[in-house]
Amino acid sequence: MSLLTYPEAIGVGLLQGVTELFPVSSLGHSILVPALLGGHWKQDLNVAADNSPYLNVLIGLHLATALALIVYFRRDWVKVIGGLFSSVRERRIETVDQKLAWLLIVATVPVGIAGLALDHVFRTALGKPVPAAIFLTLNGLVLYVTERLRRGGSGRRRAGQAAGPGEEHLSEEELSDRRISALTFGQAAKIGAAEILALLPGISRSGVTISAGIFRGLGHEDAARFSFMLATPVIAAAALLKVPTLLGPAGDGIRGPVLAGSVAAFVAGYVAVRFLTKYFETRTLTPFAIYCTVAGLGSLAYLQFG
């Protein structure tokens, strides 16, 4: 009998697609929501259970979210990949696309190394509802502190100020790429290193990288754009490592639900990134900070005393 039903897979897919990109932690919600629902959801969707396929399923669903990001940023990725090849061929880093390509590579290295070394340990040892609730609360506090300490205006106001002589013909995406490419490689590495915290269930990948980007001088819009592009290779690589597992004996009986969940995750992820890129043009992390803090404390109280 399948350990993952179609309703569970579709529900988790929708949840993962949205919460992976919203700064609220997909892994934290994927652990907490089944625990709070109870019943078969709690039993079937338990990351820490022995021989549970749920962790592999979750990481497999990430591939669908990565595909949604690739589709949404497809024109950007064509330019970035072209910039990388031209940079290697010409042995220089001069254009915006070339600089952006190497910034993404440099920022990916820290979390790539940490993910290979610590991902399984963190997810299995801390992949329980109570730690997830605690880290979700801390995630909210991080977002709140970021907004209290940040300087300057919103992403849209900064974008307007950033357009200089000769840049009036550029699109908003091109202006954003120019602002992001002004980062140093050291700053990009620090933003990427912040992503390591997302190995902790309850800490949001997009939340910590957007926060790190803001502290490095980016506006909300640019920080979110860099965060989403940075997440794409990391999520895709982690998911692709698990695909052979799902195609082997461990995937017997759950491939159909996983496929259905992946479709749901793709749709939810695409809608989420489209919404958030517009949202961060004029708005801040504060609503997400409040949500994470309330949801984390509420979940912790329910799990301890409910």
mmCIF file of C-alpha atoms in Angstrom:
data_model
loop_
_atom_site.group_PDB
_atom_site.id
_atom_site.type_symbol
_atom_site.label_atom_id
_atom_site.label_comp_id
_atom_site.label_asym_id
_atom_site.label_seq_id
_atom_site.Cartn_x
_atom_site.Cartn_y
_atom_site.Cartn_z
ATOM 1 C CA MET A 1 0.000 0.000 0.000
ATOM 2 C CA SER A 2 1.261 3.478 -0.870
ATOM 3 C CA LEU A 3 2.712 5.506 1.963
ATOM 4 C CA LEU A 4 1.712 8.672 0.156
ATOM 5 C CA THR A 5 -1.829 9.270 -1.072
ATOM 6 C CA TYR A 6 -2.760 11.561 -3.942
ATOM 7 C CA PRO A 7 -4.457 14.163 -1.677
ATOM 8 C CA GLU A 8 -1.371 14.180 0.556
ATOM 9 C CA ALA A 9 0.984 14.552 -2.403
ATOM 10 C CA ILE A 10 -1.016 17.356 -4.026
ATOM 11 C CA GLY A 11 -1.409 19.139 -0.686
ATOM 12 C CA VAL A 12 2.295 18.901 0.065
ATOM 13 C CA GLY A 13 3.137 19.952 -3.505
ATOM 14 C CA LEU A 14 1.032 23.106 -3.240
ATOM 15 C CA LEU A 15 2.484 23.826 0.190
ATOM 16 C CA GLN A 16 6.062 23.275 -0.964
ATOM 17 C CA GLY A 17 5.707 25.355 -4.124
ATOM 18 C CA VAL A 18 4.433 28.375 -2.193
ATOM 19 C CA THR A 19 6.518 28.184 0.971
ATOM 20 C CA GLU A 20 9.802 27.484 -0.846
ATOM 21 C CA LEU A 21 9.692 30.982 -2.331
ATOM 22 C CA PHE A 22 7.750 32.889 0.306
ATOM 23 C CA PRO A 23 10.195 33.702 3.151
ATOM 24 C CA VAL A 24 8.451 31.308 5.541
ATOM 25 C CA SER A 25 10.397 28.001 5.162
ATOM 26 C CA SER A 26 9.063 25.152 3.054
ATOM 27 C CA LEU A 27 10.724 22.433 5.146
ATOM 28 C CA GLY A 28 9.406 23.907 8.369
ATOM 29 C CA HIS A 29 5.845 23.940 7.015
ATOM 30 C CA SER A 30 6.226 20.486 5.479
ATOM 31 C CA ILE A 31 7.060 19.180 8.966
ATOM 32 C CA LEU A 32 4.623 21.269 11.012
ATOM 33 C CA VAL A 33 1.459 21.092 8.896
ATOM 34 C CA PRO A 34 1.180 17.254 8.913
ATOM 35 C CA ALA A 35 1.982 17.193 12.642
ATOM 36 C CA LEU A 36 -0.754 19.722 13.351
ATOM 37 C CA LEU A 37 -3.287 17.953 11.114
ATOM 38 C CA GLY A 38 -2.632 14.612 12.811
ATOM 39 C CA GLY A 39 -4.086 11.293 11.681
ATOM 40 C CA HIS A 40 -2.713 9.686 8.515
ATOM 41 C CA TRP A 41 -1.076 12.963 7.511
ATOM 42 C CA LYS A 42 1.074 12.890 10.632
ATOM 43 C CA GLN A 43 1.895 9.215 10.108
ATOM 44 C CA ASP A 44 2.613 9.280 6.371
ATOM 45 C CA LEU A 45 4.360 12.665 6.226
ATOM 46 C CA ASN A 46 6.984 12.249 8.917
ATOM 47 C CA VAL A 47 10.492 13.256 7.863
ATOM 48 C CA ALA A 48 12.153 11.699 10.908
ATOM 49 C CA ALA A 49 10.408 8.294 10.718
ATOM 50 C CA ASP A 50 12.545 5.247 9.938
ATOM 51 C CA ASN A 51 12.435 4.267 6.248
ATOM 52 C CA SER A 52 10.042 7.118 5.506
ATOM 53 C CA PRO A 53 9.978 8.129 1.817
ATOM 54 C CA TYR A 54 8.718 11.582 2.753
ATOM 55 C CA LEU A 55 12.128 13.291 2.769
ATOM 56 C CA ASN A 56 12.942 11.955 -0.688
ATOM 57 C CA VAL A 57 9.498 12.993 -1.869
ATOM 58 C CA LEU A 58 9.970 16.513 -0.524
ATOM 59 C CA ILE A 59 13.312 16.966 -2.208
ATOM 60 C CA GLY A 60 11.890 15.465 -5.402
ATOM 61 C CA LEU A 61 9.113 18.076 -5.334
ATOM 62 C CA HIS A 62 11.815 20.733 -5.187
ATOM 63 C CA LEU A 63 12.709 19.875 -8.775
ATOM 64 C CA ALA A 64 9.278 21.067 -9.889
ATOM 65 C CA THR A 65 9.784 24.331 -7.995
ATOM 66 C CA ALA A 66 13.202 24.781 -9.612
ATOM 67 C CA LEU A 67 11.601 24.245 -13.033
ATOM 68 C CA ALA A 68 9.033 26.945 -12.210
ATOM 69 C CA LEU A 69 11.879 29.347 -11.395
ATOM 70 C CA ILE A 70 13.693 28.442 -14.619
ATOM 71 C CA VAL A 71 10.549 29.044 -16.675
ATOM 72 C CA TYR A 72 9.869 32.387 -14.999
ATOM 73 C CA PHE A 73 13.463 33.635 -15.292
ATOM 74 C CA ARG A 74 14.127 31.871 -18.623
ATOM 75 C CA ARG A 75 15.274 35.023 -20.448
ATOM 76 C CA ASP A 76 17.559 35.927 -17.564
ATOM 77 C CA TRP A 77 19.120 32.463 -17.499
ATOM 78 C CA VAL A 78 19.777 32.581 -21.247
ATOM 79 C CA LYS A 79 21.708 35.836 -20.714
ATOM 80 C CA VAL A 80 23.527 34.553 -17.628
ATOM 81 C CA ILE A 81 24.613 31.301 -19.292
ATOM 82 C CA GLY A 82 25.679 33.241 -22.366
ATOM 83 C CA GLY A 83 27.625 35.603 -20.120
ATOM 84 C CA LEU A 84 29.369 32.684 -18.425
ATOM 85 C CA PHE A 85 30.466 31.094 -21.720
ATOM 86 C CA SER A 86 31.645 34.400 -23.135
ATOM 87 C CA SER A 87 33.549 35.148 -19.923
ATOM 88 C CA VAL A 88 35.337 31.792 -20.036
ATOM 89 C CA ARG A 89 36.042 32.097 -23.741
ATOM 90 C CA GLU A 90 37.334 35.668 -23.537
ATOM 91 C CA ARG A 91 38.907 35.272 -20.087
ATOM 92 C CA ARG A 92 37.391 38.453 -18.758
ATOM 93 C CA ILE A 93 34.512 39.699 -16.624
ATOM 94 C CA GLU A 94 33.310 42.979 -18.059
ATOM 95 C CA THR A 95 29.616 42.852 -18.936
ATOM 96 C CA VAL A 96 26.688 42.766 -16.532
ATOM 97 C CA ASP A 97 25.743 39.246 -17.638
ATOM 98 C CA GLN A 98 29.299 37.974 -17.137
ATOM 99 C CA LYS A 99 29.530 39.472 -13.647
ATOM 100 C CA LEU A 100 26.087 38.181 -12.670
ATOM 101 C CA ALA A 101 27.000 34.661 -13.804
ATOM 102 C CA TRP A 102 30.122 34.555 -11.624
ATOM 103 C CA LEU A 103 28.300 36.154 -8.676
ATOM 104 C CA LEU A 104 25.775 33.318 -8.777
ATOM 105 C CA ILE A 105 28.539 30.713 -8.958
ATOM 106 C CA VAL A 106 30.460 32.238 -6.051
ATOM 107 C CA ALA A 107 27.295 32.535 -3.954
ATOM 108 C CA THR A 108 26.368 28.904 -4.639
ATOM 109 C CA VAL A 109 29.671 27.412 -3.453
ATOM 110 C CA PRO A 110 29.193 27.824 0.357
ATOM 111 C CA VAL A 111 25.734 26.255 0.545
ATOM 112 C CA GLY A 112 26.725 23.568 -1.962
ATOM 113 C CA ILE A 113 29.567 22.373 0.248
ATOM 114 C CA ALA A 114 27.532 22.647 3.454
ATOM 115 C CA GLY A 115 24.553 20.921 1.874
ATOM 116 C CA LEU A 116 26.563 17.876 0.884
ATOM 117 C CA ALA A 117 28.129 17.655 4.351
ATOM 118 C CA LEU A 118 25.256 18.567 6.668
ATOM 119 C CA ASP A 119 21.915 18.325 4.875
ATOM 120 C CA HIS A 120 21.038 14.753 5.874
ATOM 121 C CA VAL A 121 22.160 15.247 9.483
ATOM 122 C CA PHE A 122 20.206 18.476 9.927
ATOM 123 C CA ARG A 123 17.029 17.193 8.303
ATOM 124 C CA THR A 124 16.904 13.892 10.188
ATOM 125 C CA ALA A 125 18.146 15.101 13.574
ATOM 126 C CA LEU A 126 16.081 18.289 13.596
ATOM 127 C CA GLY A 127 13.276 17.266 11.243
ATOM 128 C CA LYS A 128 10.739 17.135 14.065
ATOM 129 C CA PRO A 129 7.792 19.461 14.784
ATOM 130 C CA VAL A 130 9.133 21.146 17.944
ATOM 131 C CA PRO A 131 12.532 22.179 16.488
ATOM 132 C CA ALA A 132 10.754 23.299 13.308
ATOM 133 C CA ALA A 133 8.410 25.521 15.349
ATOM 134 C CA ILE A 134 11.342 27.045 17.228
ATOM 135 C CA PHE A 135 13.309 27.760 14.063
ATOM 136 C CA LEU A 136 10.205 29.171 12.345
ATOM 137 C CA THR A 137 9.878 31.632 15.228
ATOM 138 C CA LEU A 138 13.550 32.554 14.891
ATOM 139 C CA ASN A 139 13.026 33.020 11.151
ATOM 140 C CA GLY A 140 10.326 35.567 11.903
ATOM 141 C CA LEU A 141 12.651 37.412 14.274
ATOM 142 C CA VAL A 142 15.400 37.503 11.630
ATOM 143 C CA LEU A 143 13.019 39.048 9.096
ATOM 144 C CA TYR A 144 11.791 41.564 11.668
ATOM 145 C CA VAL A 145 15.317 42.596 12.680
ATOM 146 C CA THR A 146 16.247 42.996 9.013
ATOM 147 C CA GLU A 147 13.434 45.478 8.488
ATOM 148 C CA ARG A 148 14.264 47.387 11.662
ATOM 149 C CA LEU A 149 17.957 47.710 10.848
ATOM 150 C CA ARG A 150 17.791 48.274 7.110
ATOM 151 C CA ARG A 151 18.512 51.680 5.638
ATOM 152 C CA GLY A 152 17.070 53.383 2.574
ATOM 153 C CA GLY A 153 13.751 53.092 0.833
ATOM 154 C CA SER A 154 11.784 50.273 -0.688
ATOM 155 C CA GLY A 155 12.882 48.356 -3.745
ATOM 156 C CA ARG A 156 10.801 50.507 -6.098
ATOM 157 C CA ARG A 157 12.110 53.805 -4.717
ATOM 158 C CA ARG A 158 15.688 52.566 -4.912
ATOM 159 C CA ALA A 159 15.065 51.386 -8.454
ATOM 160 C CA GLY A 160 13.880 54.820 -9.465
ATOM 161 C CA GLN A 161 16.954 56.457 -7.966
ATOM 162 C CA ALA A 162 19.311 53.949 -9.552
ATOM 163 C CA ALA A 163 18.426 54.835 -13.160
ATOM 164 C CA GLY A 164 21.103 57.220 -14.360
ATOM 165 C CA PRO A 165 21.930 59.038 -17.591
ATOM 166 C CA GLY A 166 21.783 56.716 -20.564
ATOM 167 C CA GLU A 167 19.831 54.052 -18.650
ATOM 168 C CA GLU A 168 16.324 55.337 -19.361
ATOM 169 C CA HIS A 169 15.897 52.842 -22.215
ATOM 170 C CA LEU A 170 16.683 49.835 -20.012
ATOM 171 C CA SER A 171 13.951 47.572 -18.685
ATOM 172 C CA GLU A 172 13.398 47.182 -14.943
ATOM 173 C CA GLU A 173 14.983 43.710 -15.126
ATOM 174 C CA GLU A 174 18.080 45.106 -16.831
ATOM 175 C CA LEU A 175 18.361 47.874 -14.238
ATOM 176 C CA SER A 176 18.005 45.288 -11.491
ATOM 177 C CA ASP A 177 20.784 43.172 -13.024
ATOM 178 C CA ARG A 178 23.034 46.231 -13.101
ATOM 179 C CA ARG A 179 22.417 46.950 -9.429
ATOM 180 C CA ILE A 180 22.993 43.320 -8.467
ATOM 181 C CA SER A 181 26.182 43.140 -10.535
ATOM 182 C CA ALA A 182 27.581 45.979 -8.412
ATOM 183 C CA LEU A 183 27.998 43.455 -5.587
ATOM 184 C CA THR A 184 31.526 42.290 -4.902
ATOM 185 C CA PHE A 185 32.327 38.589 -4.984
ATOM 186 C CA GLY A 186 32.871 38.710 -1.234
ATOM 187 C CA GLN A 187 29.382 40.121 -0.712
ATOM 188 C CA ALA A 188 27.896 37.439 -2.973
ATOM 189 C CA ALA A 189 29.699 34.737 -0.984
ATOM 190 C CA LYS A 190 28.236 36.117 2.257
ATOM 191 C CA ILE A 191 24.728 36.084 0.787
ATOM 192 C CA GLY A 192 25.281 32.506 -0.348
ATOM 193 C CA ALA A 193 26.669 31.539 3.072
ATOM 194 C CA ALA A 194 23.467 32.815 4.695
ATOM 195 C CA GLU A 195 21.627 30.158 2.697
ATOM 196 C CA ILE A 196 23.318 27.483 4.832
ATOM 197 C CA LEU A 197 20.959 28.457 7.663
ATOM 198 C CA ALA A 198 18.084 27.177 5.520
ATOM 199 C CA LEU A 199 19.299 23.635 6.194
ATOM 200 C CA LEU A 200 17.621 24.120 9.571
ATOM 201 C CA PRO A 201 13.902 23.262 9.286
ATOM 202 C CA GLY A 202 11.960 26.463 9.883
ATOM 203 C CA ILE A 203 14.598 28.837 8.519
ATOM 204 C CA SER A 204 13.607 30.138 5.100
ATOM 205 C CA ARG A 205 16.045 29.960 2.196
ATOM 206 C CA SER A 206 14.576 33.013 0.501
ATOM 207 C CA GLY A 207 14.134 34.812 3.820
ATOM 208 C CA VAL A 208 17.780 34.631 4.890
ATOM 209 C CA THR A 209 19.172 35.387 1.427
ATOM 210 C CA ILE A 210 16.841 38.353 0.912
ATOM 211 C CA SER A 211 17.826 39.609 4.372
ATOM 212 C CA ALA A 212 21.520 39.144 3.575
ATOM 213 C CA GLY A 213 21.057 40.958 0.281
ATOM 214 C CA ILE A 214 19.382 43.882 2.021
ATOM 215 C CA PHE A 215 22.249 44.092 4.511
ATOM 216 C CA ARG A 216 24.650 44.136 1.547
ATOM 217 C CA GLY A 217 22.880 47.255 0.223
ATOM 218 C CA LEU A 218 20.299 45.836 -2.191
ATOM 219 C CA GLY A 219 16.692 46.962 -2.202
ATOM 220 C CA HIS A 220 13.916 44.450 -1.521
ATOM 221 C CA GLU A 221 13.191 43.961 -5.219
ATOM 222 C CA ASP A 222 16.819 43.304 -6.169
ATOM 223 C CA ALA A 223 17.501 41.152 -3.103
ATOM 224 C CA ALA A 224 14.476 38.988 -3.915
ATOM 225 C CA ARG A 225 15.479 38.684 -7.572
ATOM 226 C CA PHE A 226 19.019 37.586 -6.666
ATOM 227 C CA SER A 227 17.631 35.223 -4.019
ATOM 228 C CA PHE A 228 15.299 33.483 -6.470
ATOM 229 C CA MET A 229 17.990 33.106 -9.113
ATOM 230 C CA LEU A 230 20.463 31.857 -6.516
ATOM 231 C CA ALA A 231 17.928 29.308 -5.265
ATOM 232 C CA THR A 232 17.426 27.768 -8.697
ATOM 233 C CA PRO A 233 20.704 25.806 -9.093
ATOM 234 C CA VAL A 234 20.779 24.870 -5.394
ATOM 235 C CA ILE A 235 17.222 23.498 -5.358
ATOM 236 C CA ALA A 236 17.644 21.765 -8.714
ATOM 237 C CA ALA A 237 20.945 20.114 -7.757
ATOM 238 C CA ALA A 238 19.581 18.820 -4.442
ATOM 239 C CA ALA A 239 16.468 17.491 -6.167
ATOM 240 C CA LEU A 240 18.374 15.797 -8.992
ATOM 241 C CA LEU A 241 20.455 13.903 -6.426
ATOM 242 C CA LYS A 242 17.233 12.314 -5.148
ATOM 243 C CA VAL A 243 15.647 11.507 -8.517
ATOM 244 C CA PRO A 244 17.550 8.180 -8.871
ATOM 245 C CA THR A 245 16.223 7.169 -5.440
ATOM 246 C CA LEU A 246 12.642 7.846 -6.486
ATOM 247 C CA LEU A 247 13.186 5.885 -9.715
ATOM 248 C CA GLY A 248 14.516 2.897 -7.769
ATOM 249 C CA PRO A 249 12.789 0.526 -5.332
ATOM 250 C CA ALA A 250 12.281 3.351 -2.813
ATOM 251 C CA GLY A 251 9.864 4.952 -5.264
ATOM 252 C CA ASP A 252 7.649 1.904 -5.687
ATOM 253 C CA GLY A 253 4.019 2.754 -5.018
ATOM 254 C CA ILE A 254 4.520 6.519 -4.741
ATOM 255 C CA ARG A 255 5.608 7.632 -8.217
ATOM 256 C CA GLY A 256 2.064 8.531 -9.281
ATOM 257 C CA PRO A 257 1.399 10.695 -6.220
ATOM 258 C CA VAL A 258 4.851 12.281 -6.527
ATOM 259 C CA LEU A 259 4.115 13.218 -10.146
ATOM 260 C CA ALA A 260 0.781 14.749 -9.132
ATOM 261 C CA GLY A 261 2.481 16.610 -6.297
ATOM 262 C CA SER A 262 5.185 17.847 -8.660
ATOM 263 C CA VAL A 263 2.599 19.350 -11.016
ATOM 264 C CA ALA A 264 1.002 21.100 -8.036
ATOM 265 C CA ALA A 265 4.409 22.335 -6.833
ATOM 266 C CA PHE A 266 5.269 23.698 -10.298
ATOM 267 C CA VAL A 267 2.005 25.653 -10.576
ATOM 268 C CA ALA A 268 2.232 26.954 -7.005
ATOM 269 C CA GLY A 269 5.903 27.895 -7.420
ATOM 270 C CA TYR A 270 5.291 29.794 -10.646
ATOM 271 C CA VAL A 271 2.371 31.743 -9.162
ATOM 272 C CA ALA A 272 4.418 32.454 -6.016
ATOM 273 C CA VAL A 273 7.486 33.845 -7.806
ATOM 274 C CA ARG A 274 5.315 35.934 -10.110
ATOM 275 C CA PHE A 275 3.485 37.402 -7.114
ATOM 276 C CA LEU A 276 6.600 38.003 -5.007
ATOM 277 C CA THR A 277 8.623 39.759 -7.704
ATOM 278 C CA LYS A 278 5.799 42.316 -7.911
ATOM 279 C CA TYR A 279 5.221 42.373 -4.151
ATOM 280 C CA PHE A 280 8.799 43.317 -3.298
ATOM 281 C CA GLU A 281 8.765 46.256 -5.698
ATOM 282 C CA THR A 282 7.021 48.322 -3.021
ATOM 283 C CA ARG A 283 6.623 46.177 0.101
ATOM 284 C CA THR A 284 8.704 44.656 2.861
ATOM 285 C CA LEU A 285 9.389 41.479 4.860
ATOM 286 C CA THR A 286 7.374 42.665 7.858
ATOM 287 C CA PRO A 287 4.125 40.706 7.158
ATOM 288 C CA PHE A 288 6.142 37.501 6.777
ATOM 289 C CA ALA A 289 8.042 38.262 9.971
ATOM 290 C CA ILE A 290 4.781 38.594 11.901
ATOM 291 C CA TYR A 291 3.342 35.436 10.347
ATOM 292 C CA CYS A 292 6.408 33.289 11.099
ATOM 293 C CA THR A 293 6.641 34.485 14.683
ATOM 294 C CA VAL A 294 2.931 33.934 15.388
ATOM 295 C CA ALA A 295 2.791 30.605 13.528
ATOM 296 C CA GLY A 296 5.959 29.364 15.190
ATOM 297 C CA LEU A 297 4.908 30.285 18.734
ATOM 298 C CA GLY A 298 1.353 29.041 18.117
ATOM 299 C CA SER A 299 2.597 25.708 16.767
ATOM 300 C CA LEU A 300 5.011 25.327 19.676
ATOM 301 C CA ALA A 301 2.241 25.985 22.209
ATOM 302 C CA TYR A 302 -0.110 23.524 20.499
ATOM 303 C CA LEU A 303 2.529 20.799 20.272
ATOM 304 C CA GLN A 304 3.528 21.214 23.885
ATOM 305 C CA PHE A 305 0.155 21.758 25.522
ATOM 306 C CA GLY A 306 -2.480 20.847 22.922
#
